[in-house]
PDB file of C-alpha atoms and ligand atoms in Angstrom:
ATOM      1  CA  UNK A  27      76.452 198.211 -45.190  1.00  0.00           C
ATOM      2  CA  UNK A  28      75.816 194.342 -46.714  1.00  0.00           C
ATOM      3  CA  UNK A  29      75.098 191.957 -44.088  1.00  0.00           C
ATOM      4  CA  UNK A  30      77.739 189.735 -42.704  1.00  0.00           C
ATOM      5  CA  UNK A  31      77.313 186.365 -44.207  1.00  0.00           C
ATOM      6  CA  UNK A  32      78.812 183.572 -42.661  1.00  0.00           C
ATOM      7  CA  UNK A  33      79.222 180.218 -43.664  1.00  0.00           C
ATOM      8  CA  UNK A  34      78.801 177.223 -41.619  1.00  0.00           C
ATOM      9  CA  UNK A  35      80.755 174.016 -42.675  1.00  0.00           C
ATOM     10  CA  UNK A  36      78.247 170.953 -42.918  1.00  0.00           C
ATOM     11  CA  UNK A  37      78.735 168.832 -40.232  1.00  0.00           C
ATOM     12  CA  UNK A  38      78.035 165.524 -40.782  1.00  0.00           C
ATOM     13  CA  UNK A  39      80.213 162.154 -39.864  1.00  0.00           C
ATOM     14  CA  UNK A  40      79.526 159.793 -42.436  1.00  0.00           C
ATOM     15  CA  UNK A  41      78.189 159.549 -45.793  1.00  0.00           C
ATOM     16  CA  UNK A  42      74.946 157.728 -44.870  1.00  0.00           C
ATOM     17  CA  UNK A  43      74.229 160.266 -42.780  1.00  0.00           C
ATOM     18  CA  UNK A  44      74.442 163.176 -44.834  1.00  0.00           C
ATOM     19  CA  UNK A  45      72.110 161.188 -47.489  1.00  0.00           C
ATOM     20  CA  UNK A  46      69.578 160.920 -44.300  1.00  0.00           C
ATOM     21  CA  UNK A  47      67.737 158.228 -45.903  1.00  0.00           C
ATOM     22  CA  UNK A  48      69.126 155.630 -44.223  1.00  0.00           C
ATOM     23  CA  UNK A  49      68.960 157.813 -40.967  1.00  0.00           C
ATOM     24  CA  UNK A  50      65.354 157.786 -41.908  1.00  0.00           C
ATOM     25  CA  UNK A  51      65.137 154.157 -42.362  1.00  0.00           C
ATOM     26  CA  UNK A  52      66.222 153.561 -38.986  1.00  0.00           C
ATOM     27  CA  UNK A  53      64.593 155.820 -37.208  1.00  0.00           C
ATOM     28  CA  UNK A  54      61.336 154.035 -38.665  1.00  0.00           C
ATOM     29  CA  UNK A  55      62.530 151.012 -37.744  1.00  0.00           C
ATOM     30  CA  UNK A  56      62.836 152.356 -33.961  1.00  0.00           C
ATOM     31  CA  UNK A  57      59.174 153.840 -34.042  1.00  0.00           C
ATOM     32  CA  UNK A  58      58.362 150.643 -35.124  1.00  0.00           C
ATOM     33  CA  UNK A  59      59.782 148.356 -32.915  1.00  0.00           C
ATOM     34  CA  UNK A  60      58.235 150.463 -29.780  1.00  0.00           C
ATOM     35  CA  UNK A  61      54.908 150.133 -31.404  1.00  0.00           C
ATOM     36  CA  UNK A  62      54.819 146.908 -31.573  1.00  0.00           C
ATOM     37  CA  UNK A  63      56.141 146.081 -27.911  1.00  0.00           C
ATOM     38  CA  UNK A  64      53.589 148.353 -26.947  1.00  0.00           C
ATOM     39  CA  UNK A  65      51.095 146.662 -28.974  1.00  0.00           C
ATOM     40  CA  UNK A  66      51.987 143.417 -27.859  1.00  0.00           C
ATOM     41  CA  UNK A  67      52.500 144.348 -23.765  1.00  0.00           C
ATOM     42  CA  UNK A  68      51.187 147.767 -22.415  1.00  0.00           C
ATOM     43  CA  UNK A  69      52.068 146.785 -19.037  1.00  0.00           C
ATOM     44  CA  UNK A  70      55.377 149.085 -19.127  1.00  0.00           C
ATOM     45  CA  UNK A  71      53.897 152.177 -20.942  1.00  0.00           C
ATOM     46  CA  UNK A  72      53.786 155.026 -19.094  1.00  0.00           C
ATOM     47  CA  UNK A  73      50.739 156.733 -19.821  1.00  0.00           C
ATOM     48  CA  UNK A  74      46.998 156.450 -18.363  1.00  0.00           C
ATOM     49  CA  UNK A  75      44.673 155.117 -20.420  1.00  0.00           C
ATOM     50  CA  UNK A  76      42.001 157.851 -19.897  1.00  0.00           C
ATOM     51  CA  UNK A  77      39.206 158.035 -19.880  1.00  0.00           C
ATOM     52  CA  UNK A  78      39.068 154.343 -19.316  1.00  0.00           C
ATOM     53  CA  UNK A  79      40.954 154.797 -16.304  1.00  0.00           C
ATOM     54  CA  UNK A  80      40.554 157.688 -14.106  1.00  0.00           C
ATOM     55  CA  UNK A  81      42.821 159.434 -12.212  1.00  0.00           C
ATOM     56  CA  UNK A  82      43.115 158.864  -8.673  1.00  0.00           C
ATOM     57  CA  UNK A  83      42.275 162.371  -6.927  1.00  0.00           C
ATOM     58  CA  UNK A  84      43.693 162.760  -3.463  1.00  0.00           C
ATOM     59  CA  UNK A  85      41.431 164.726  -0.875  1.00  0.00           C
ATOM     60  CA  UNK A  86      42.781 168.258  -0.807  1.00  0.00           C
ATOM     61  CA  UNK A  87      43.097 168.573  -4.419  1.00  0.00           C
ATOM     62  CA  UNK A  88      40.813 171.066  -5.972  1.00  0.00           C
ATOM     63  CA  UNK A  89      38.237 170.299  -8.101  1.00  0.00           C
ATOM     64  CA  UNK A  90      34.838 172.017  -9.216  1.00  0.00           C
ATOM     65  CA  UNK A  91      32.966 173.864  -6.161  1.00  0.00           C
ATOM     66  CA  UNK A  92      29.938 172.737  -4.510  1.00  0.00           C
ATOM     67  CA  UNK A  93      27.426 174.089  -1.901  1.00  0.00           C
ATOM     68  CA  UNK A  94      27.066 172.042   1.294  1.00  0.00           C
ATOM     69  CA  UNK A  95      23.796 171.369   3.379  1.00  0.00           C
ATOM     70  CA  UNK A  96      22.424 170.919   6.457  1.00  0.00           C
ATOM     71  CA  UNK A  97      21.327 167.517   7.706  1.00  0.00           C
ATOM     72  CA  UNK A  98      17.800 167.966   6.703  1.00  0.00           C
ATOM     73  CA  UNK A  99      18.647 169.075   2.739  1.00  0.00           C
ATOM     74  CA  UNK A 100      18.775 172.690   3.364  1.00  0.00           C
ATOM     75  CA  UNK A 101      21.674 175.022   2.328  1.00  0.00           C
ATOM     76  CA  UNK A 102      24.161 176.003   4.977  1.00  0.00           C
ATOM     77  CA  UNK A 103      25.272 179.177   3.201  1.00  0.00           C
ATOM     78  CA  UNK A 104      23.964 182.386   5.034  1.00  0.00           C
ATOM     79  CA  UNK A 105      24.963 184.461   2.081  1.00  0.00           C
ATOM     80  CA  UNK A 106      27.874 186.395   4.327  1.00  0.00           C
ATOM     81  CA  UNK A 107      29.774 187.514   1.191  1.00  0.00           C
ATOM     82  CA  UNK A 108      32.813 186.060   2.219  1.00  0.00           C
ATOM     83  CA  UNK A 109      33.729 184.366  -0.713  1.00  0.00           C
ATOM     84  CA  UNK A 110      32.901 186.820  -3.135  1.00  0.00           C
ATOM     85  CA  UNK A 111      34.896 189.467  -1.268  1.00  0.00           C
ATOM     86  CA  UNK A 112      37.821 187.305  -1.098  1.00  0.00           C
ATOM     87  CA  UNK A 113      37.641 185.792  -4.370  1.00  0.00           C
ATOM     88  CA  UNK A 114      40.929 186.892  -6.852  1.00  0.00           C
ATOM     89  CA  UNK A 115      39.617 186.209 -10.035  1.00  0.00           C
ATOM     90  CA  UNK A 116      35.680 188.266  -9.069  1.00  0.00           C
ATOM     91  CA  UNK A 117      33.724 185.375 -10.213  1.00  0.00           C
ATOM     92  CA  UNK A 118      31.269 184.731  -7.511  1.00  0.00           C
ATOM     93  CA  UNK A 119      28.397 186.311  -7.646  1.00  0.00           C
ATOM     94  CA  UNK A 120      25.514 185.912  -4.513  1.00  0.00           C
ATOM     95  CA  UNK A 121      22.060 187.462  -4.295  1.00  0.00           C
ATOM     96  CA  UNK A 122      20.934 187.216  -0.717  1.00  0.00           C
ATOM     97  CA  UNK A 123      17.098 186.775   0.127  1.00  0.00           C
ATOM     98  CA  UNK A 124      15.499 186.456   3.611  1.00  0.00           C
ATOM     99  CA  UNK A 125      15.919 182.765   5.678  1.00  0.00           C
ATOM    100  CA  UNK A 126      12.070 182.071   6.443  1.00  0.00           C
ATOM    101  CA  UNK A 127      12.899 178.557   8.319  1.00  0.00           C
ATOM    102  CA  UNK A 128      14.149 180.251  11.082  1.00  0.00           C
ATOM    103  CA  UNK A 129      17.570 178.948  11.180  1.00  0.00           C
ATOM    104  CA  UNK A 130      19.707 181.946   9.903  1.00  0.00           C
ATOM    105  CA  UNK A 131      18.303 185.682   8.678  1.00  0.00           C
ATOM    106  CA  UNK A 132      20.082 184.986   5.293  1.00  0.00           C
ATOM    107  CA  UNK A 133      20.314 182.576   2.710  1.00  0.00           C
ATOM    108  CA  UNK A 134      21.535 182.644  -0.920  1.00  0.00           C
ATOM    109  CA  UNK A 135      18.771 183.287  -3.401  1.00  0.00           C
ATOM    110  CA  UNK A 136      21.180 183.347  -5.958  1.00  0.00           C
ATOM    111  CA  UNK A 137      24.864 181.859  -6.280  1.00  0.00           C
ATOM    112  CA  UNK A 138      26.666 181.490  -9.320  1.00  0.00           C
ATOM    113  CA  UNK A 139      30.713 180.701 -10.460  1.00  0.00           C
ATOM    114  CA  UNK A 140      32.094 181.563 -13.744  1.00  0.00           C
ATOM    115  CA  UNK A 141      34.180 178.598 -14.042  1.00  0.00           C
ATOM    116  CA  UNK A 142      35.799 179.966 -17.155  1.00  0.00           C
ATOM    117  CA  UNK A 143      37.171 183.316 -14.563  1.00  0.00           C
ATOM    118  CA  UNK A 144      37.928 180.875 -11.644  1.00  0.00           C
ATOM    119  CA  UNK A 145      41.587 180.293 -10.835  1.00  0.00           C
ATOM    120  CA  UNK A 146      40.797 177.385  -8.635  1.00  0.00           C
ATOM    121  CA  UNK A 147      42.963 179.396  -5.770  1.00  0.00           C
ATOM    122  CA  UNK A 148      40.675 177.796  -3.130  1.00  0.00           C
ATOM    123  CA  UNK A 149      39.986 181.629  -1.606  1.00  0.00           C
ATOM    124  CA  UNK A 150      36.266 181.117  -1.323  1.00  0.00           C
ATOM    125  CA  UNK A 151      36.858 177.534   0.383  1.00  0.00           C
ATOM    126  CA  UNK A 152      39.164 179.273   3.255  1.00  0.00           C
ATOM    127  CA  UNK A 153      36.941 182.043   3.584  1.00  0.00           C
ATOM    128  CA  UNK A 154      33.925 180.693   4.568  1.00  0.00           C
ATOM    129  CA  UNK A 155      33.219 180.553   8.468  1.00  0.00           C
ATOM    130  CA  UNK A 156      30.758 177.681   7.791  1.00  0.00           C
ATOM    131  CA  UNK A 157      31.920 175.261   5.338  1.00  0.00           C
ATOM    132  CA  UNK A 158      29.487 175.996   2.919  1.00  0.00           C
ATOM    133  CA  UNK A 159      31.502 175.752   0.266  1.00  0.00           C
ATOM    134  CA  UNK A 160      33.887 173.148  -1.010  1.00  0.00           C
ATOM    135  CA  UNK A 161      36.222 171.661  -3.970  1.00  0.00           C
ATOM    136  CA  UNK A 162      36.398 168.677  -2.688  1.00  0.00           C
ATOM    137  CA  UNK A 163      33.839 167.055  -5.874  1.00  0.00           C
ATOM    138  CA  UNK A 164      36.811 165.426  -7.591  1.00  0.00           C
ATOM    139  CA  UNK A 165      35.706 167.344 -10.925  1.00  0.00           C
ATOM    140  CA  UNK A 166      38.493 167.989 -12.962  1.00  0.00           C
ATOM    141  CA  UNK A 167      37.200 167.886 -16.486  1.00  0.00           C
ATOM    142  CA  UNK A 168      34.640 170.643 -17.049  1.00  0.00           C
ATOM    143  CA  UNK A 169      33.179 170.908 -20.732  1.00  0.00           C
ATOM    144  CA  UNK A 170      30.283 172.889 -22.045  1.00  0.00           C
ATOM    145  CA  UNK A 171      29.078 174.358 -25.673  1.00  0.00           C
ATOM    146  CA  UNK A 172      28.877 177.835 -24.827  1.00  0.00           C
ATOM    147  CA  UNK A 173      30.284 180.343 -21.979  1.00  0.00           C
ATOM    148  CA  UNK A 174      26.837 180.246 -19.686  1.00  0.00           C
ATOM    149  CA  UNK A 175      27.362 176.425 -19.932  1.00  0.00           C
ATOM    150  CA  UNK A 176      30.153 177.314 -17.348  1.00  0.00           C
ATOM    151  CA  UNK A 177      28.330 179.383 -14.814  1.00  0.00           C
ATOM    152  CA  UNK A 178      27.248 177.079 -12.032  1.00  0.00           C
ATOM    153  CA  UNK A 179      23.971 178.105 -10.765  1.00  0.00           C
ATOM    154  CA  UNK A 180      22.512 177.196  -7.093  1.00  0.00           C
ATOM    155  CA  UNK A 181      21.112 174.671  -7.947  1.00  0.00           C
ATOM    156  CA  UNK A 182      23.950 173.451  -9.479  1.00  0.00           C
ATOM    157  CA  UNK A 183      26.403 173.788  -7.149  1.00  0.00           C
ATOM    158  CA  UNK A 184      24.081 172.312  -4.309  1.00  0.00           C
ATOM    159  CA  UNK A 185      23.235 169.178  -6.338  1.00  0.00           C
ATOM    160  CA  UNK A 186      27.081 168.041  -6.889  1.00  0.00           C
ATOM    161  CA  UNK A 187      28.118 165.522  -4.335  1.00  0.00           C
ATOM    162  CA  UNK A 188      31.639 164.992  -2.482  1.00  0.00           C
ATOM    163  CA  UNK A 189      33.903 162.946  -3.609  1.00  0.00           C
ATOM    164  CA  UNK A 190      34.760 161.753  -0.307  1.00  0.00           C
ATOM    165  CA  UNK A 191      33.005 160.613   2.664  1.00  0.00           C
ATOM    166  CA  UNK A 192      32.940 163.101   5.898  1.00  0.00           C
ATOM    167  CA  UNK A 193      35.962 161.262   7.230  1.00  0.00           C
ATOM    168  CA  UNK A 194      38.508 160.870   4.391  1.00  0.00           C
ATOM    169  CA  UNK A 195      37.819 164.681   4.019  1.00  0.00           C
ATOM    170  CA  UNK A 196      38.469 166.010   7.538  1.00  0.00           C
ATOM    171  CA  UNK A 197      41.520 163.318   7.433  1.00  0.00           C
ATOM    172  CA  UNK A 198      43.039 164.935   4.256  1.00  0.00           C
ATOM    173  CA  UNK A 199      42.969 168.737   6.398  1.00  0.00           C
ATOM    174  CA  UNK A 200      40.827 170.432   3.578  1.00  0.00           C
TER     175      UNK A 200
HETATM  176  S1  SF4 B 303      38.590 179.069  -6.335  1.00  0.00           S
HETATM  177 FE1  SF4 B 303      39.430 181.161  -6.185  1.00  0.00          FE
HETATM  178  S2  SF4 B 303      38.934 182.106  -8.130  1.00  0.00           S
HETATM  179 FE2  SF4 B 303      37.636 180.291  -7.956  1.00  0.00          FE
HETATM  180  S3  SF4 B 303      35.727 180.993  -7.063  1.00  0.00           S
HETATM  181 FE3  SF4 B 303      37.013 180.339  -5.359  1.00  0.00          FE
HETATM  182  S4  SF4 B 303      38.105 182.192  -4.711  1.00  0.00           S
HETATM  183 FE4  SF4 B 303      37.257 182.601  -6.738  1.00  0.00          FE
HETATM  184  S1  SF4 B 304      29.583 180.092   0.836  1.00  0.00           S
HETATM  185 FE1  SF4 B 304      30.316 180.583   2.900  1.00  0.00          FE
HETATM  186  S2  SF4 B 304      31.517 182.451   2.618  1.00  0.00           S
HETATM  187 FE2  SF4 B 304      30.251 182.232   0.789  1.00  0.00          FE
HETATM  188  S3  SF4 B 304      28.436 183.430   1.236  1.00  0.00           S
HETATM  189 FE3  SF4 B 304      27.992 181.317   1.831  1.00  0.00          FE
HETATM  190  S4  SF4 B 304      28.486 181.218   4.001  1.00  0.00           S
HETATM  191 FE4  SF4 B 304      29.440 183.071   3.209  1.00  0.00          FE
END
C-alpha cells in the first residue's frame, strides 16, 4: 500500500514574504538595532555579566561541602557514619582512626566526596548530630582536568572556608 501523500498549500501573505529576502533584511536590521542599544547602554540587559560579577548566594543555598572545626583548629567530625549511611547518591567515603587528643574516641582519618556522584541533596548536612559538615562555602562552579580532580580529600574539605559568618548562617536556618 503507497503512502498517503498529502499536500500542504504554501502559506504565505505577501509576495515579499515568500521571497524571504526581505524578511531576512529586516530581521538583520532588528538584531542590529538591539546590538547596538546594547552596545551603547547595558544598563537594561538582562543578563549577569559573569564572571565579572558574581552571583549573590543566599545562606541556605547549597554549595560545595566543607568540614568544620573546633575552636582550637581541630576537626569536629567523630567519624559516626552518618553521612555516608544517609547519603543517596553513595559518594562519601570515611576511614575512621583512633582520637588521641582526648576529646572524642573517633576521628576521620580519611574523608572524601565524589563531587561528580553528589546530588547536592544536602542528606549528609541534616544527618550529622554535630555540624561537622556543611554547604554553606558558596562554591558553585567546580572545574577540574580529570575525575580524581573532583574527589575532595580531608584536607580539602577542612581547608574551605564559609561563606558566611556564624551569624548570617544560623539566621538563614541552615
Ligand atoms: S549532598 Fe547528598 S549526595 Fe552529596 S554528599 Fe551529601 S548526602 Fe551525598
Ligand atoms: S561529618 Fe558528621 S555525620 Fe559525617 S561522619 Fe562526621 S560527625 Fe558523622
Amino acid at each position: 500500500m503507497g503512502a498517503k501523500v498529502k499536500t500542504m498549500e504554501r502559506r504565505g501573505a505577501t509576495w515579499t514574504e515568500r521571497v524571504y529576502l526581505i524578511e531576512i533584511c529586516k530581521g538583520m536590521a532588528t538584531t542590529f538595532r538591539h546590538f547596538l542599544r546594547n552596545l551603547l547602554d547595558n544598563s537594561k540587559l538582562y543578563v549577569r555579566h559573569y564572571p565579572e560579577v558574581q552571583p549573590e548566594i543566599p545562606v541556605r543555598w547549597r554549595g560545595r561541602h566543607r568540614l568544620t572545626t573546633h575552636e582550637d583548629g581541630t576537626v569536629k567530625c567523630v567519624a559516626c557514619f552518618m553521612c555516608q549511611t544517609n547519603c543517596p547518591a553513595n559518594c562519601i567515603s570515611i576511614e575512621a582512626g583512633e582520637r588521641l587528643d582526648g576529646k572524642t574516641e573517633k576521628m576521620p582519618v580519611k574523608f572524601t566526596i565524589d563531587l561528580l556522584e553528589c546530588i547536592y541533596c544536602g542528606y549528609c548536612v541534616e544527618a550529622c548530630p554535630l555540624d561537622a559538615i556543611r554547604m554553606d562555602t558558596g562554591i558553585f562552579s567546580v572545574t577540574g582536568y580529570n575525575r580524581d580532580s573532583f574527589v575532595l580529600s580531608l584536607e580539602e574539605l577542612l581547608q574551605t572556608p564559609g561563606a558566611f559568618s556564624e551569624e548570617e548562617y544560623k539566621k538563614g536556618g541552615a
